[in-house]
mmCIF file of C-alpha atoms in Angstrom:
data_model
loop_
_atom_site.group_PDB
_atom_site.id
_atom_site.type_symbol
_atom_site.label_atom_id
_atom_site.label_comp_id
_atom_site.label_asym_id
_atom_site.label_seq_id
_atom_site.Cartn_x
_atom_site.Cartn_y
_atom_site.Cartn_z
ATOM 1 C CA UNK A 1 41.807 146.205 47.778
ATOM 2 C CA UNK A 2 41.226 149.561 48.898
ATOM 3 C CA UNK A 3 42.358 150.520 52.789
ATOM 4 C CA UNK A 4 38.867 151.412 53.502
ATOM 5 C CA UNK A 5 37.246 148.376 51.866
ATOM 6 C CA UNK A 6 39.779 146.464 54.314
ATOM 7 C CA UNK A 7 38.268 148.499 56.560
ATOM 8 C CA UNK A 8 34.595 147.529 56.003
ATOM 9 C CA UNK A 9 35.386 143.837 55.480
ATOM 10 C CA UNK A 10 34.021 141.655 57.679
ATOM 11 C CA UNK A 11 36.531 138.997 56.817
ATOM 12 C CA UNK A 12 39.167 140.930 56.827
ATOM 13 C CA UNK A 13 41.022 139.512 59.768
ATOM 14 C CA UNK A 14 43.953 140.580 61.529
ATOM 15 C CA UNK A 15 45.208 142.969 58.742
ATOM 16 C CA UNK A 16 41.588 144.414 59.147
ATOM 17 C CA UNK A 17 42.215 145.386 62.696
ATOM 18 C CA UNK A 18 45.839 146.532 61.969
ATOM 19 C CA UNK A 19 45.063 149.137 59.395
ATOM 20 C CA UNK A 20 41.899 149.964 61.771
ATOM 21 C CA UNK A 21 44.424 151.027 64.581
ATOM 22 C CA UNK A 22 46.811 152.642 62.004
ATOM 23 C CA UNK A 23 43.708 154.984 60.702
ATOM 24 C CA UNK A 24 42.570 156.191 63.946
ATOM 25 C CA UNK A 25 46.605 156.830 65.161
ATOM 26 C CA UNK A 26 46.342 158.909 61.618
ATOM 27 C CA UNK A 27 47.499 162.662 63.170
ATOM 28 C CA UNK A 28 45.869 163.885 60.153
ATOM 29 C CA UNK A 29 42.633 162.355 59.353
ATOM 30 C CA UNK A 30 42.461 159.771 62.675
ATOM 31 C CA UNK A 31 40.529 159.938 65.652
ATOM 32 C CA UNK A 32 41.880 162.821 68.461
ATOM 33 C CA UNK A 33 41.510 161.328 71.346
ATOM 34 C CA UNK A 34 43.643 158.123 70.122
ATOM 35 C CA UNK A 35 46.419 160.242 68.372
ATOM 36 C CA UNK A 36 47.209 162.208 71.468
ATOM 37 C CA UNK A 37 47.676 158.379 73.456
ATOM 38 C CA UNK A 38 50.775 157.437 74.220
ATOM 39 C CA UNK A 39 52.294 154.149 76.191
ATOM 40 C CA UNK A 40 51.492 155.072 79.484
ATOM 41 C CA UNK A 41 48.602 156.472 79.152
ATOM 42 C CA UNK A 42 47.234 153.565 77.217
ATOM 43 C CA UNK A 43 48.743 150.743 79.670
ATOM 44 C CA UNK A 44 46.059 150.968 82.417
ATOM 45 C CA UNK A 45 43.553 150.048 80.248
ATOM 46 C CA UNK A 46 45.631 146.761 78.944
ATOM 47 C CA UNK A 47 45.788 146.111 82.983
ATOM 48 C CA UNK A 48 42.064 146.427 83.521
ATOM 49 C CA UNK A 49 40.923 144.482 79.557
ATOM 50 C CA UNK A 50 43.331 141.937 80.997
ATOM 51 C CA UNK A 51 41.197 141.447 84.686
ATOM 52 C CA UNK A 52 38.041 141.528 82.038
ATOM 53 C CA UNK A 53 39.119 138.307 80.470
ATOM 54 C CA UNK A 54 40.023 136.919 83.816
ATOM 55 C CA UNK A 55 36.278 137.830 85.089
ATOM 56 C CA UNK A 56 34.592 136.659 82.184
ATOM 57 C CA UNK A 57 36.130 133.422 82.615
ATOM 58 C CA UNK A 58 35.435 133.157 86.142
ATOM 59 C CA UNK A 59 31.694 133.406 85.683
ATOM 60 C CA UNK A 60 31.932 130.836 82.769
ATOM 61 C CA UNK A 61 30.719 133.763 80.250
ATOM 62 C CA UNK A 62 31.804 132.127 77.062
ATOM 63 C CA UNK A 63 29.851 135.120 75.049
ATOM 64 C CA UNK A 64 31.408 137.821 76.720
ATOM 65 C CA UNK A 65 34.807 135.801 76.779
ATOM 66 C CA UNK A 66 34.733 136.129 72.965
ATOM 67 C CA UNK A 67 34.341 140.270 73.222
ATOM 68 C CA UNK A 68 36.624 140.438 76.271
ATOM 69 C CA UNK A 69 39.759 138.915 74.395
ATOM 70 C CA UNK A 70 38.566 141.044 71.072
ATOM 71 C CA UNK A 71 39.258 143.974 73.516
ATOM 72 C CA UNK A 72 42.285 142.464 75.157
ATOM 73 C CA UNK A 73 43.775 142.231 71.462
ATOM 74 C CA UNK A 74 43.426 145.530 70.482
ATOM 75 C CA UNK A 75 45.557 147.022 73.347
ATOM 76 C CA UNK A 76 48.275 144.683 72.203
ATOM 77 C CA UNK A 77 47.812 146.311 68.269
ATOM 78 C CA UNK A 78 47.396 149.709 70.032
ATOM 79 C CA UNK A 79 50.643 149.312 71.454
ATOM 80 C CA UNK A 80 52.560 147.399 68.435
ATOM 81 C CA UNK A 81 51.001 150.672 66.474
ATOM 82 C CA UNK A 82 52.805 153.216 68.688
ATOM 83 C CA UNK A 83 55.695 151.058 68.635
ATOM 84 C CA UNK A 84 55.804 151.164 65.098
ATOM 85 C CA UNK A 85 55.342 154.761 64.440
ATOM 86 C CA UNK A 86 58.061 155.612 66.893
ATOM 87 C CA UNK A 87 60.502 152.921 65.558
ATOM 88 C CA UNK A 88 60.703 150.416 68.350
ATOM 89 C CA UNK A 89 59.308 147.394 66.741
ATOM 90 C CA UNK A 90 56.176 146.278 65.048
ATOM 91 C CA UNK A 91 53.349 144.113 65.288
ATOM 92 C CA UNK A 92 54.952 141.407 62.710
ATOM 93 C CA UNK A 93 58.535 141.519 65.261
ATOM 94 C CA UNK A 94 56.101 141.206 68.498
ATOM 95 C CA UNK A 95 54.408 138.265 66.875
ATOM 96 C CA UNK A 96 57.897 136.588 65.904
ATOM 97 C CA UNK A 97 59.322 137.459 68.974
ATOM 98 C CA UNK A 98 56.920 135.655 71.096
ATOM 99 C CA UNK A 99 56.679 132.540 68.605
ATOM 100 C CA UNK A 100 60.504 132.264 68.427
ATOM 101 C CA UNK A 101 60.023 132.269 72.418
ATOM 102 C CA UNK A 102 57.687 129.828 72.481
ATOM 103 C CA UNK A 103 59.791 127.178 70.194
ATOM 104 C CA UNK A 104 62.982 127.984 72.429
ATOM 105 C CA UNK A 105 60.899 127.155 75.664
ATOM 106 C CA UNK A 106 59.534 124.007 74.639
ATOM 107 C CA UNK A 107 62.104 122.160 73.355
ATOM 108 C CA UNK A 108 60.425 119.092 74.191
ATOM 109 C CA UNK A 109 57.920 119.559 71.737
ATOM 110 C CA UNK A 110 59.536 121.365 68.817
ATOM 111 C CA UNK A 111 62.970 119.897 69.711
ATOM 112 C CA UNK A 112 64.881 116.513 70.162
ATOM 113 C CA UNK A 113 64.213 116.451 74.306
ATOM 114 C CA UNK A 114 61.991 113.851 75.406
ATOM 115 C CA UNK A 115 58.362 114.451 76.453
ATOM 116 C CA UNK A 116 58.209 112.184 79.294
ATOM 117 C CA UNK A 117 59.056 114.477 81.866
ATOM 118 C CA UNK A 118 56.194 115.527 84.818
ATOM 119 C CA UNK A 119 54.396 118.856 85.129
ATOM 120 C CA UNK A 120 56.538 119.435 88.119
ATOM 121 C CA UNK A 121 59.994 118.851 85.799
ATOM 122 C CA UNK A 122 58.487 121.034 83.092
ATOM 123 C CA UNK A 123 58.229 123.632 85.342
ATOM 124 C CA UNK A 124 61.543 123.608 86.483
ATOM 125 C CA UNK A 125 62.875 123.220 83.055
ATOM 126 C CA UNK A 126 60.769 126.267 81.761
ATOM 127 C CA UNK A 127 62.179 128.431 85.226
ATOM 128 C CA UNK A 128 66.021 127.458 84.050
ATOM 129 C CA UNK A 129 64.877 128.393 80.012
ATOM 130 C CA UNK A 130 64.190 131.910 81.735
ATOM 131 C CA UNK A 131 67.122 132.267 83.836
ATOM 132 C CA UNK A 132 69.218 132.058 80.277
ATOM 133 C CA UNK A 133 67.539 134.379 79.044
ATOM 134 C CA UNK A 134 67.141 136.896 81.515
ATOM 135 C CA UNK A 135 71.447 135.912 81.600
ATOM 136 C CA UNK A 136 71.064 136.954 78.482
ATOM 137 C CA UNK A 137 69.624 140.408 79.087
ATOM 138 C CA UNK A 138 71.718 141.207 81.318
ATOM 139 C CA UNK A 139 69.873 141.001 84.180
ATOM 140 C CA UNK A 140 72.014 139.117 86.690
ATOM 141 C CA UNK A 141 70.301 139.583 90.155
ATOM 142 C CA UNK A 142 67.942 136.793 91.599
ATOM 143 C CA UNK A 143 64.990 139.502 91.674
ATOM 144 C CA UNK A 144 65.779 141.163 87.961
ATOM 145 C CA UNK A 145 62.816 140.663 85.674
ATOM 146 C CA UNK A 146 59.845 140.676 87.790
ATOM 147 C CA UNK A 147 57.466 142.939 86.568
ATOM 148 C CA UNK A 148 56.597 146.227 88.587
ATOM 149 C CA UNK A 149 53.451 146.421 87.481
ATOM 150 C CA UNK A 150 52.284 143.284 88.938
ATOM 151 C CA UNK A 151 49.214 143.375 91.140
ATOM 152 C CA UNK A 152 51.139 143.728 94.387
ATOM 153 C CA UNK A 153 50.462 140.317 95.822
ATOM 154 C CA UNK A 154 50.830 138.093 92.702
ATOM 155 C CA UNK A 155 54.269 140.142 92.545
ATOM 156 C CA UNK A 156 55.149 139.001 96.234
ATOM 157 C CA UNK A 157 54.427 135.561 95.785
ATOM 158 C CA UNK A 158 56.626 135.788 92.181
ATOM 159 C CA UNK A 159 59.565 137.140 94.326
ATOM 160 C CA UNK A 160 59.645 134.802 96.674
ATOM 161 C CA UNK A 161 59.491 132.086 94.354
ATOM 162 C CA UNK A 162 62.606 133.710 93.123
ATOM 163 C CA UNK A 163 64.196 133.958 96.360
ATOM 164 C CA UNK A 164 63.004 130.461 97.766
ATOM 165 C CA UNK A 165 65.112 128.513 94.681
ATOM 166 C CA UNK A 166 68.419 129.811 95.908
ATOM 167 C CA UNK A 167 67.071 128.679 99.381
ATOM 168 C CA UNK A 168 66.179 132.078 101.514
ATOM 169 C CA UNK A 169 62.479 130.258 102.350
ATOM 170 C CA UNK A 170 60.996 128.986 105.186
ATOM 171 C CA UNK A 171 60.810 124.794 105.510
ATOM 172 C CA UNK A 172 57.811 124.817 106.765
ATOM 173 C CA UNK A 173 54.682 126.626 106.971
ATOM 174 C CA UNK A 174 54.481 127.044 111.280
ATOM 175 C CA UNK A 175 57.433 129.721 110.803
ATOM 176 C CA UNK A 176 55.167 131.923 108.100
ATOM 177 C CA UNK A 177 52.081 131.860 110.886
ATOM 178 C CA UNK A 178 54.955 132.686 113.438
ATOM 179 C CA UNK A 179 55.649 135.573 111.248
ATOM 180 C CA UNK A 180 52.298 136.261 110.539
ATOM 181 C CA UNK A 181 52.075 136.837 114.773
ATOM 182 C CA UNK A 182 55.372 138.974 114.727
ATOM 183 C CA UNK A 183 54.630 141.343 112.016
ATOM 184 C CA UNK A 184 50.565 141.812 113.501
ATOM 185 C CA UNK A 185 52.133 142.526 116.945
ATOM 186 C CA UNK A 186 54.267 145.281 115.057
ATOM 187 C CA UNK A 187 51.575 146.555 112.820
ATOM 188 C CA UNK A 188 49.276 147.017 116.198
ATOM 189 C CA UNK A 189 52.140 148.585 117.947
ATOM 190 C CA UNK A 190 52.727 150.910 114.707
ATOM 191 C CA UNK A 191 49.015 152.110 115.165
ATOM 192 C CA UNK A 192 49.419 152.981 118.324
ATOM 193 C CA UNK A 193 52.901 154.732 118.492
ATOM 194 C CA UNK A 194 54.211 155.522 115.094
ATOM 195 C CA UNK A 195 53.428 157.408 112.227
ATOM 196 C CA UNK A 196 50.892 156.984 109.031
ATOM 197 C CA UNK A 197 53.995 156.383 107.184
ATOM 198 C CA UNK A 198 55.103 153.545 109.404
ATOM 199 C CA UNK A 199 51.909 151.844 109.446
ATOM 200 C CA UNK A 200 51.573 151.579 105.730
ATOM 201 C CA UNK A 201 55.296 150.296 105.964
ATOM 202 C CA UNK A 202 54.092 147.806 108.954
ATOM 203 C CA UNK A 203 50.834 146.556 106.747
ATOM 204 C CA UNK A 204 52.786 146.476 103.833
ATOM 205 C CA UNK A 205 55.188 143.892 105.633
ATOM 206 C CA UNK A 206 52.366 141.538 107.066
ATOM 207 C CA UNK A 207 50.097 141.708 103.927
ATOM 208 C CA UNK A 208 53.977 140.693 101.909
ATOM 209 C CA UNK A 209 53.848 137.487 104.937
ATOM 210 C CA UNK A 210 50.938 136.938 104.316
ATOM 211 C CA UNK A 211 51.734 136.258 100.381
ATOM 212 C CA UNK A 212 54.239 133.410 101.755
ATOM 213 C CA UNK A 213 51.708 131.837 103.497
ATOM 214 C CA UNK A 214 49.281 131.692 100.238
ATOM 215 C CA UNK A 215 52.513 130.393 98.371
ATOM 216 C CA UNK A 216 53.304 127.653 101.167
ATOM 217 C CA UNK A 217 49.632 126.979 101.058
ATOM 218 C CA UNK A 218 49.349 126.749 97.423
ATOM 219 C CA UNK A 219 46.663 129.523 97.133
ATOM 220 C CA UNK A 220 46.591 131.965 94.665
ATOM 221 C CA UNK A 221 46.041 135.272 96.910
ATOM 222 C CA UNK A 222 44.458 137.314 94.178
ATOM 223 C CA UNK A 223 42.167 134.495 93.328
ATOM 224 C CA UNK A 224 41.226 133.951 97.229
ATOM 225 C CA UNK A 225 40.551 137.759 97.276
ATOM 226 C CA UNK A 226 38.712 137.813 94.505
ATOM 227 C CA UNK A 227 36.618 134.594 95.566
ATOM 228 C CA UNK A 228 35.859 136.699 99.153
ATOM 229 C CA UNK A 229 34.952 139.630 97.382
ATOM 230 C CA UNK A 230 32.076 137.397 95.064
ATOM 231 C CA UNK A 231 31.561 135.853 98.454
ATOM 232 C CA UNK A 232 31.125 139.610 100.209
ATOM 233 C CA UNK A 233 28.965 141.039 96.976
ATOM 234 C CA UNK A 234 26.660 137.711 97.435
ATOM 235 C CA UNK A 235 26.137 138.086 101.491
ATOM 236 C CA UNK A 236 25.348 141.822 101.099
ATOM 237 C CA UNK A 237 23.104 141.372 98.426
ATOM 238 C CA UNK A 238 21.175 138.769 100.440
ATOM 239 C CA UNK A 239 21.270 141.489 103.705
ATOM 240 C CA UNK A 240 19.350 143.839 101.082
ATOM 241 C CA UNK A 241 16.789 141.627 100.540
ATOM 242 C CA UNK A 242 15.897 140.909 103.792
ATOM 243 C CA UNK A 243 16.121 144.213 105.036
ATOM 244 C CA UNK A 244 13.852 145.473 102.071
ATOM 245 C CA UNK A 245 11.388 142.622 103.330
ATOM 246 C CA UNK A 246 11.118 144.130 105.918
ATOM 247 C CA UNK A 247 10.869 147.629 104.554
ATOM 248 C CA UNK A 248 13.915 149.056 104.963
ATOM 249 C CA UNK A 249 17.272 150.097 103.152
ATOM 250 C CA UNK A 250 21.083 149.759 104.619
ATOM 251 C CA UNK A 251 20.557 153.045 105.824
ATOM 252 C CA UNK A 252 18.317 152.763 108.002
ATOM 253 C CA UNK A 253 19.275 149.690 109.715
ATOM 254 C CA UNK A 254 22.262 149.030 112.044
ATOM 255 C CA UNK A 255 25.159 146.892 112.647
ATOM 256 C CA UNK A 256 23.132 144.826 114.637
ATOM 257 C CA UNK A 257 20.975 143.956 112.431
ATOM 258 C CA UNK A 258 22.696 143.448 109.811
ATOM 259 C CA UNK A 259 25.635 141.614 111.276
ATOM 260 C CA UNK A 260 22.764 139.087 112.113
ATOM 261 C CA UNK A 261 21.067 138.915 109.203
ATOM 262 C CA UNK A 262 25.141 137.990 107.913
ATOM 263 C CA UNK A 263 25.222 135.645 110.407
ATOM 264 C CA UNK A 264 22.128 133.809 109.503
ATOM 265 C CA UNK A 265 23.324 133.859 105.780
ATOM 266 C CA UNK A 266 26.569 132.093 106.785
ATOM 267 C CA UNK A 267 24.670 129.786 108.832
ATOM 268 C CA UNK A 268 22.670 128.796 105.950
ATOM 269 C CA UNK A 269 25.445 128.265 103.410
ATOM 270 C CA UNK A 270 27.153 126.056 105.837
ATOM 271 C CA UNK A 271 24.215 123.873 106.040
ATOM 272 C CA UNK A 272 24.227 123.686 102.564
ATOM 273 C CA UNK A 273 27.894 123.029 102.210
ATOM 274 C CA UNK A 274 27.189 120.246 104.887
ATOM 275 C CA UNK A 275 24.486 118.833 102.782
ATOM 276 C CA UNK A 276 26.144 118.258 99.532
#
């Protein structure tokens, strides 16, 4: 088989999509704009394939779910490509290395340990698996390992779960809304006295204590933010229609108005909520 009927075989499967990737990285005969791509220029738009999948899944979009994780493949081939034409590794060592990591991690089920262990025990099996490793790496500090590019609050919440299992953690979840207080009385007086600088440092600080609360709470921040914003885009939505009822755009209404017609939207969903 010819690399271009590969190409145009429907059933071609993952070797399809490989020597796809490997024709348009081609710097003779491939596509421009994907030859002059490099690692960091492709990696934003793993980040933003990756909140794709996470949307499609939160609206239940099975159909789009499919396409989303087609799309959330291909950065991982785009990258194995690059990796491969600079020497770094390939797509076949990727693939081993995360199956070999997957057998070492569960040795419950691919080993001799037992499976009757709780969630909770898994979890703190699969934590000490990954304190080995990163032992193994080389990377010897509490915090090593956590990835920068983290959305910032899921990457707050990861380093304190670091920090809390050699005990520097709150017992209790009164002292995080005591240092909720502090760290709003700071930010307030960093408005009023300090510099630009110091109130991004200030907000910074409360939104990180903030973070510990969702942890102590068991709330996933990003997901809580993400259910406000749906919650936001709905309410809004709902102030358009009424105001266009009434003949009129955002524009040309005012806070007023609109804060009531919010108000009366809240009021509403309540009720509902109430009602079952």
């Amino acid at each position: 088989m010819t690399n271009d009927t590969l190409i145009h075989d429907p059933n071609g499967g993952m070797p399809r999509l490989l020597e796809i990737m490997r024709r348009l990285r081609d710097p003779d005969t491939g596509c421009p704009w994907d030859v002059e791509q490099d690692f960091k220029t492709i990696a934003p738009y793993t980040i933003e394939e990756a909140y794709e999948v996470a949307d499609a899944i939160a609206r239940s979009d099975w159909a789009e779910l499919e396409g989303e994780l087609g799309d959330l493949l291909l950065q991982t081939v785009y990258h194995t490509q690059m990796g491969a034409e600079a020497g770094h590794f390939t797509f076949d060592t990727v693939v081993k290395s995360i199956a070999d990591k997957m057998v070492a991690r569960h040795p419950h089920v691919f080993g001799d340990e037992s499976r009757d262990k709780s969630a909770e025990q898994q979890t703190a099996d699969w934590e000490k698996i990954k304190a080995t490793e990163r032992a193994g790496k080389a990377q010897k500090r509490t915090l090593d390992g956590v990835a920068i590019g983290l959305p910032g609050m899921t990457r707050a919440v990861k380093l304190q779960k670091r920090m809390a299992r050699v005990g520097f953690d709150w017992d209790e979840t009164q002292s995080v809304l005591d240092k909720i207080v502090e760290e709003t009385q700071e930010l307030v007086e960093a408005r009023d006295t300090l510099t630009p600088d110091d109130v991004e440092a200030e907000f910074g600080d409360l939104m990180f204590v903030m973070a510990n609360l969702a942890r102590h709470l068991d709330v996933d921040p990003e997901a809580a933010v993400r259910r406000t914003n749906a919650k936001v885009e709905s309410r809004f939505a709902q102030i358009e229609d009424a105001l266009a009822a009434r003949g009129k755009t955002p524009d040309q209404s005012d806070l007023a108005e609109m804060d009531a017609l919010w108000n009366a939207i809240k009021k509403k969903e309540n009720l509902k909520k109430a009602n079952g």
